[in-house]
Amino acid sequence: MATFHSFCLMVVLMISFSLMLKMGLSDEVPAEPSPSPSDETDYAPRPLSSYEVYLQHCAAKLYPDCGDQVFSAIFFGNDTVSSTCCEKLVNEVGKRCHDDMTKYSLQSPNLRKNQFQILQRSESVWNYCLYLDHPALQPVHAPSIEPVGAESELFL
């Protein structure tokens, strides 16, 4: 029994030693298998597209003071936008940036399920702010908002 155990131990040591020697003398390092896309998400930063840079500039006009207010009012419906933030939204951000930021945010799967309500709140916030900033103007209703995922014509 002891000789069988010694024999097995000797075989394992010889195989291990030969593999270590082979790997140490090898010029090529074996490529490790890359994980499948479903196993891990690639969190490496990538360059922003021109459309994303445009949206970043739009958002920068609202942050840090008013971005949270407008975002909460549109996406959660639990905040009222102050007159100061409305003025920024209407005069500095503009309708196109406002709509494009909303549509881009709706690409998130967590927000997409409430797309109809979010688009309605977005339009309501814009009309409310427009009325506060320019009381003589009537709210303008957009004929239709492009489907989620469509980029602004400006950058196509």
mmCIF file of N, CA, C and O in Angstrom, residues 58-116:
data_model
loop_
_atom_site.group_PDB
_atom_site.id
_atom_site.type_symbol
_atom_site.label_atom_id
_atom_site.label_comp_id
_atom_site.label_asym_id
_atom_site.label_seq_id
_atom_site.Cartn_x
_atom_site.Cartn_y
_atom_site.Cartn_z
ATOM 1 N N CYS A 58 -25.240 70.026 -22.719
ATOM 2 C CA CYS A 58 -26.613 70.390 -22.353
ATOM 3 C C CYS A 58 -26.816 70.241 -20.839
ATOM 4 O O CYS A 58 -27.344 71.127 -20.180
ATOM 5 N N ALA A 59 -26.378 69.110 -20.305
ATOM 6 C CA ALA A 59 -26.561 68.826 -18.875
ATOM 7 C C ALA A 59 -25.744 69.773 -18.013
ATOM 8 O O ALA A 59 -26.172 70.154 -16.919
ATOM 9 N N ALA A 60 -24.566 70.169 -18.503
ATOM 10 C CA ALA A 60 -23.704 71.056 -17.716
ATOM 11 C C ALA A 60 -24.363 72.413 -17.476
ATOM 12 O O ALA A 60 -24.060 73.088 -16.491
ATOM 13 N N LYS A 61 -25.275 72.792 -18.344
ATOM 14 C CA LYS A 61 -25.968 74.072 -18.170
ATOM 15 C C LYS A 61 -26.929 74.037 -16.986
ATOM 16 O O LYS A 61 -27.278 75.071 -16.440
ATOM 17 N N LEU A 62 -27.358 72.859 -16.579
ATOM 18 C CA LEU A 62 -28.286 72.712 -15.452
ATOM 19 C C LEU A 62 -27.581 72.386 -14.141
ATOM 20 O O LEU A 62 -28.096 72.685 -13.074
ATOM 21 N N TYR A 63 -26.458 71.710 -14.215
ATOM 22 C CA TYR A 63 -25.780 71.264 -12.998
ATOM 23 C C TYR A 63 -24.865 72.347 -12.485
ATOM 24 O O TYR A 63 -24.366 73.142 -13.250
ATOM 25 N N PRO A 64 -24.606 72.411 -11.213
ATOM 26 C CA PRO A 64 -25.019 71.499 -10.159
ATOM 27 C C PRO A 64 -26.335 71.895 -9.509
ATOM 28 O O PRO A 64 -26.935 71.099 -8.808
ATOM 29 N N ASP A 65 -26.796 73.107 -9.730
ATOM 30 C CA ASP A 65 -27.941 73.621 -8.974
ATOM 31 C C ASP A 65 -29.284 73.004 -9.359
ATOM 32 O O ASP A 65 -30.074 72.657 -8.495
ATOM 33 N N CYS A 66 -29.549 72.868 -10.639
ATOM 34 C CA CYS A 66 -30.904 72.536 -11.078
ATOM 35 C C CYS A 66 -31.067 71.147 -11.683
ATOM 36 O O CYS A 66 -32.192 70.701 -11.892
ATOM 37 N N GLY A 67 -29.986 70.463 -11.949
ATOM 38 C CA GLY A 67 -30.068 69.166 -12.607
ATOM 39 C C GLY A 67 -30.905 68.159 -11.840
ATOM 40 O O GLY A 67 -31.742 67.468 -12.412
ATOM 41 N N ASP A 68 -30.686 68.080 -10.526
ATOM 42 C CA ASP A 68 -31.437 67.114 -9.714
ATOM 43 C C ASP A 68 -32.925 67.442 -9.685
ATOM 44 O O ASP A 68 -33.766 66.535 -9.738
ATOM 45 N N GLN A 69 -33.244 68.716 -9.608
ATOM 46 C CA GLN A 69 -34.658 69.128 -9.578
ATOM 47 C C GLN A 69 -35.379 68.722 -10.862
ATOM 48 O O GLN A 69 -36.459 68.128 -10.823
ATOM 49 N N VAL A 70 -34.765 69.046 -11.982
ATOM 50 C CA VAL A 70 -35.393 68.751 -13.273
ATOM 51 C C VAL A 70 -35.464 67.235 -13.483
ATOM 52 O O VAL A 70 -36.493 66.708 -13.908
ATOM 53 N N PHE A 71 -34.382 66.529 -13.156
ATOM 54 C CA PHE A 71 -34.360 65.074 -13.314
ATOM 55 C C PHE A 71 -35.440 64.418 -12.464
ATOM 56 O O PHE A 71 -36.182 63.565 -12.943
ATOM 57 N N SER A 72 -35.549 64.824 -11.201
ATOM 58 C CA SER A 72 -36.558 64.236 -10.306
ATOM 59 C C SER A 72 -37.973 64.525 -10.794
ATOM 60 O O SER A 72 -38.844 63.662 -10.729
ATOM 61 N N ALA A 73 -38.191 65.734 -11.265
ATOM 62 C CA ALA A 73 -39.521 66.095 -11.744
ATOM 63 C C ALA A 73 -39.913 65.272 -12.972
ATOM 64 O O ALA A 73 -41.066 64.853 -13.104
ATOM 65 N N ILE A 74 -38.954 65.018 -13.850
ATOM 66 C CA ILE A 74 -39.266 64.295 -15.085
ATOM 67 C C ILE A 74 -39.332 62.781 -14.863
ATOM 68 O O ILE A 74 -40.292 62.127 -15.248
ATOM 69 N N PHE A 75 -38.321 62.227 -14.220
ATOM 70 C CA PHE A 75 -38.206 60.778 -14.168
ATOM 71 C C PHE A 75 -38.921 60.142 -12.983
ATOM 72 O O PHE A 75 -39.248 58.965 -13.017
ATOM 73 N N PHE A 76 -39.166 60.906 -11.929
ATOM 74 C CA PHE A 76 -39.845 60.338 -10.767
ATOM 75 C C PHE A 76 -41.141 61.068 -10.432
ATOM 76 O O PHE A 76 -41.947 60.559 -9.670
ATOM 77 N N GLY A 77 -41.333 62.262 -10.949
ATOM 78 C CA GLY A 77 -42.556 63.014 -10.717
ATOM 79 C C GLY A 77 -42.738 63.450 -9.281
ATOM 80 O O GLY A 77 -43.850 63.737 -8.852
ATOM 81 N N ASN A 78 -41.640 63.540 -8.521
ATOM 82 C CA ASN A 78 -41.764 63.863 -7.103
ATOM 83 C C ASN A 78 -41.084 65.175 -6.724
ATOM 84 O O ASN A 78 -40.741 65.371 -5.574
ATOM 85 N N ASP A 79 -40.871 66.053 -7.668
ATOM 86 C CA ASP A 79 -40.221 67.325 -7.369
ATOM 87 C C ASP A 79 -40.834 68.403 -8.248
ATOM 88 O O ASP A 79 -41.245 68.149 -9.370
ATOM 89 N N THR A 80 -40.888 69.608 -7.711
ATOM 90 C CA THR A 80 -41.338 70.754 -8.477
ATOM 91 C C THR A 80 -40.114 71.574 -8.858
ATOM 92 O O THR A 80 -39.225 71.768 -8.041
ATOM 93 N N VAL A 81 -40.069 72.031 -10.081
ATOM 94 C CA VAL A 81 -38.925 72.793 -10.560
ATOM 95 C C VAL A 81 -39.103 74.247 -10.157
ATOM 96 O O VAL A 81 -40.157 74.848 -10.399
ATOM 97 N N SER A 82 -38.082 74.818 -9.523
ATOM 98 C CA SER A 82 -38.146 76.207 -9.060
ATOM 99 C C SER A 82 -38.125 77.166 -10.253
ATOM 100 O O SER A 82 -37.731 76.796 -11.364
ATOM 101 N N SER A 83 -38.522 78.399 -10.023
ATOM 102 C CA SER A 83 -38.552 79.387 -11.104
ATOM 103 C C SER A 83 -37.144 79.672 -11.631
ATOM 104 O O SER A 83 -36.959 79.887 -12.829
ATOM 105 N N THR A 84 -36.150 79.654 -10.753
ATOM 106 C CA THR A 84 -34.762 79.873 -11.184
ATOM 107 C C THR A 84 -34.315 78.757 -12.118
ATOM 108 O O THR A 84 -33.692 79.007 -13.155
ATOM 109 N N CYS A 85 -34.636 77.534 -11.757
ATOM 110 C CA CYS A 85 -34.259 76.388 -12.596
ATOM 111 C C CYS A 85 -35.062 76.364 -13.897
ATOM 112 O O CYS A 85 -34.544 75.974 -14.938
ATOM 113 N N CYS A 86 -36.299 76.788 -13.837
ATOM 114 C CA CYS A 86 -37.108 76.880 -15.054
ATOM 115 C C CYS A 86 -36.492 77.882 -16.024
ATOM 116 O O CYS A 86 -36.440 77.647 -17.232
ATOM 117 N N GLU A 87 -36.037 78.995 -15.470
ATOM 118 C CA GLU A 87 -35.407 80.018 -16.314
ATOM 119 C C GLU A 87 -34.168 79.438 -17.002
ATOM 120 O O GLU A 87 -33.948 79.660 -18.197
ATOM 121 N N LYS A 88 -33.362 78.684 -16.256
ATOM 122 C CA LYS A 88 -32.183 78.043 -16.851
ATOM 123 C C LYS A 88 -32.591 77.040 -17.929
ATOM 124 O O LYS A 88 -31.977 76.968 -18.992
ATOM 125 N N LEU A 89 -33.611 76.252 -17.628
ATOM 126 C CA LEU A 89 -34.052 75.227 -18.571
ATOM 127 C C LEU A 89 -34.508 75.847 -19.886
ATOM 128 O O LEU A 89 -34.106 75.422 -20.970
ATOM 129 N N VAL A 90 -35.312 76.886 -19.803
ATOM 130 C CA VAL A 90 -35.872 77.498 -21.008
ATOM 131 C C VAL A 90 -34.828 78.330 -21.756
ATOM 132 O O VAL A 90 -34.688 78.219 -22.972
ATOM 133 N N ASN A 91 -34.085 79.175 -21.033
ATOM 134 C CA ASN A 91 -33.196 80.134 -21.688
ATOM 135 C C ASN A 91 -31.795 79.611 -21.978
ATOM 136 O O ASN A 91 -31.163 80.067 -22.930
ATOM 137 N N GLU A 92 -31.282 78.696 -21.165
ATOM 138 C CA GLU A 92 -29.912 78.224 -21.379
ATOM 139 C C GLU A 92 -29.865 76.840 -22.022
ATOM 140 O O GLU A 92 -29.015 76.579 -22.859
ATOM 141 N N VAL A 93 -30.765 75.970 -21.620
ATOM 142 C CA VAL A 93 -30.749 74.602 -22.162
ATOM 143 C C VAL A 93 -31.499 74.552 -23.483
ATOM 144 O O VAL A 93 -30.982 74.082 -24.484
ATOM 145 N N GLY A 94 -32.724 75.006 -23.484
ATOM 146 C CA GLY A 94 -33.519 74.997 -24.705
ATOM 147 C C GLY A 94 -34.300 73.710 -24.893
ATOM 148 O O GLY A 94 -34.020 72.687 -24.270
ATOM 149 N N LYS A 95 -35.280 73.782 -25.777
ATOM 150 C CA LYS A 95 -36.193 72.662 -26.017
ATOM 151 C C LYS A 95 -35.476 71.447 -26.620
ATOM 152 O O LYS A 95 -35.697 70.313 -26.194
ATOM 153 N N ARG A 96 -34.626 71.677 -27.603
ATOM 154 C CA ARG A 96 -33.962 70.555 -28.273
ATOM 155 C C ARG A 96 -33.080 69.773 -27.289
ATOM 156 O O ARG A 96 -33.140 68.545 -27.239
ATOM 157 N N CYS A 97 -32.261 70.484 -26.503
ATOM 158 C CA CYS A 97 -31.411 69.802 -25.514
ATOM 159 C C CYS A 97 -32.270 69.059 -24.489
ATOM 160 O O CYS A 97 -31.963 67.934 -24.103
ATOM 161 N N HIS A 98 -33.326 69.716 -24.030
ATOM 162 C CA HIS A 98 -34.226 69.119 -23.044
ATOM 163 C C HIS A 98 -34.795 67.797 -23.564
ATOM 164 O O HIS A 98 -34.740 66.762 -22.885
ATOM 165 N N ASP A 99 -35.317 67.818 -24.784
ATOM 166 C CA ASP A 99 -35.900 66.612 -25.374
ATOM 167 C C ASP A 99 -34.842 65.543 -25.634
ATOM 168 O O ASP A 99 -35.073 64.359 -25.375
ATOM 169 N N ASP A 100 -33.684 65.955 -26.135
ATOM 170 C CA ASP A 100 -32.627 64.984 -26.437
ATOM 171 C C ASP A 100 -32.096 64.312 -25.175
ATOM 172 O O ASP A 100 -31.838 63.109 -25.173
ATOM 173 N N MET A 101 -31.946 65.067 -24.094
ATOM 174 C CA MET A 101 -31.480 64.461 -22.833
ATOM 175 C C MET A 101 -32.503 63.457 -22.310
ATOM 176 O O MET A 101 -32.140 62.383 -21.819
ATOM 177 N N THR A 102 -33.780 63.801 -22.422
ATOM 178 C CA THR A 102 -34.835 62.898 -21.963
ATOM 179 C C THR A 102 -34.828 61.611 -22.782
ATOM 180 O O THR A 102 -34.852 60.509 -22.228
ATOM 181 N N LYS A 103 -34.783 61.733 -24.110
ATOM 182 C CA LYS A 103 -34.798 60.554 -24.978
ATOM 183 C C LYS A 103 -33.562 59.687 -24.746
ATOM 184 O O LYS A 103 -33.652 58.461 -24.735
ATOM 185 N N TYR A 104 -32.415 60.312 -24.548
ATOM 186 C CA TYR A 104 -31.191 59.542 -24.309
ATOM 187 C C TYR A 104 -31.281 58.774 -22.990
ATOM 188 O O TYR A 104 -30.882 57.617 -22.906
ATOM 189 N N SER A 105 -31.821 59.413 -21.966
ATOM 190 C CA SER A 105 -31.967 58.748 -20.664
ATOM 191 C C SER A 105 -32.935 57.571 -20.746
ATOM 192 O O SER A 105 -32.793 56.601 -20.003
ATOM 193 N N LEU A 106 -33.890 57.655 -21.634
ATOM 194 C CA LEU A 106 -34.868 56.568 -21.782
ATOM 195 C C LEU A 106 -34.283 55.322 -22.427
ATOM 196 O O LEU A 106 -34.947 54.294 -22.499
ATOM 197 N N GLN A 107 -33.039 55.376 -22.858
ATOM 198 C CA GLN A 107 -32.386 54.183 -23.388
ATOM 199 C C GLN A 107 -32.040 53.209 -22.265
ATOM 200 O O GLN A 107 -31.794 52.036 -22.516
ATOM 201 N N SER A 108 -32.046 53.690 -21.026
ATOM 202 C CA SER A 108 -31.779 52.825 -19.883
ATOM 203 C C SER A 108 -32.957 51.875 -19.683
ATOM 204 O O SER A 108 -34.112 52.300 -19.630
ATOM 205 N N PRO A 109 -32.685 50.574 -19.538
ATOM 206 C CA PRO A 109 -33.783 49.606 -19.357
ATOM 207 C C PRO A 109 -34.629 49.891 -18.118
ATOM 208 O O PRO A 109 -35.820 49.626 -18.115
ATOM 209 N N ASN A 110 -34.028 50.457 -17.087
ATOM 210 C CA ASN A 110 -34.780 50.748 -15.859
ATOM 211 C C ASN A 110 -35.811 51.853 -16.076
ATOM 212 O O ASN A 110 -36.842 51.877 -15.405
ATOM 213 N N LEU A 111 -35.531 52.768 -16.969
ATOM 214 C CA LEU A 111 -36.455 53.878 -17.209
ATOM 215 C C LEU A 111 -37.406 53.613 -18.371
ATOM 216 O O LEU A 111 -38.483 54.191 -18.440
ATOM 217 N N ARG A 112 -37.003 52.741 -19.273
ATOM 218 C CA ARG A 112 -37.784 52.490 -20.494
ATOM 219 C C ARG A 112 -39.182 51.965 -20.191
ATOM 220 O O ARG A 112 -40.126 52.236 -20.926
ATOM 221 N N LYS A 113 -39.344 51.233 -19.095
ATOM 222 C CA LYS A 113 -40.657 50.651 -18.800
ATOM 223 C C LYS A 113 -41.706 51.723 -18.492
ATOM 224 O O LYS A 113 -42.887 51.484 -18.629
ATOM 225 N N ASN A 114 -41.265 52.928 -18.083
ATOM 226 C CA ASN A 114 -42.192 54.037 -17.803
ATOM 227 C C ASN A 114 -42.070 55.126 -18.863
ATOM 228 O O ASN A 114 -42.287 56.302 -18.575
ATOM 229 N N GLN A 115 -41.721 54.759 -20.068
ATOM 230 C CA GLN A 115 -41.441 55.714 -21.131
ATOM 231 C C GLN A 115 -42.583 56.703 -21.363
ATOM 232 O O GLN A 115 -42.354 57.903 -21.458
ATOM 233 N N PHE A 116 -43.792 56.223 -21.450
ATOM 234 C CA PHE A 116 -44.930 57.098 -21.745
ATOM 235 C C PHE A 116 -45.106 58.161 -20.659
ATOM 236 O O PHE A 116 -45.249 59.349 -20.956
#
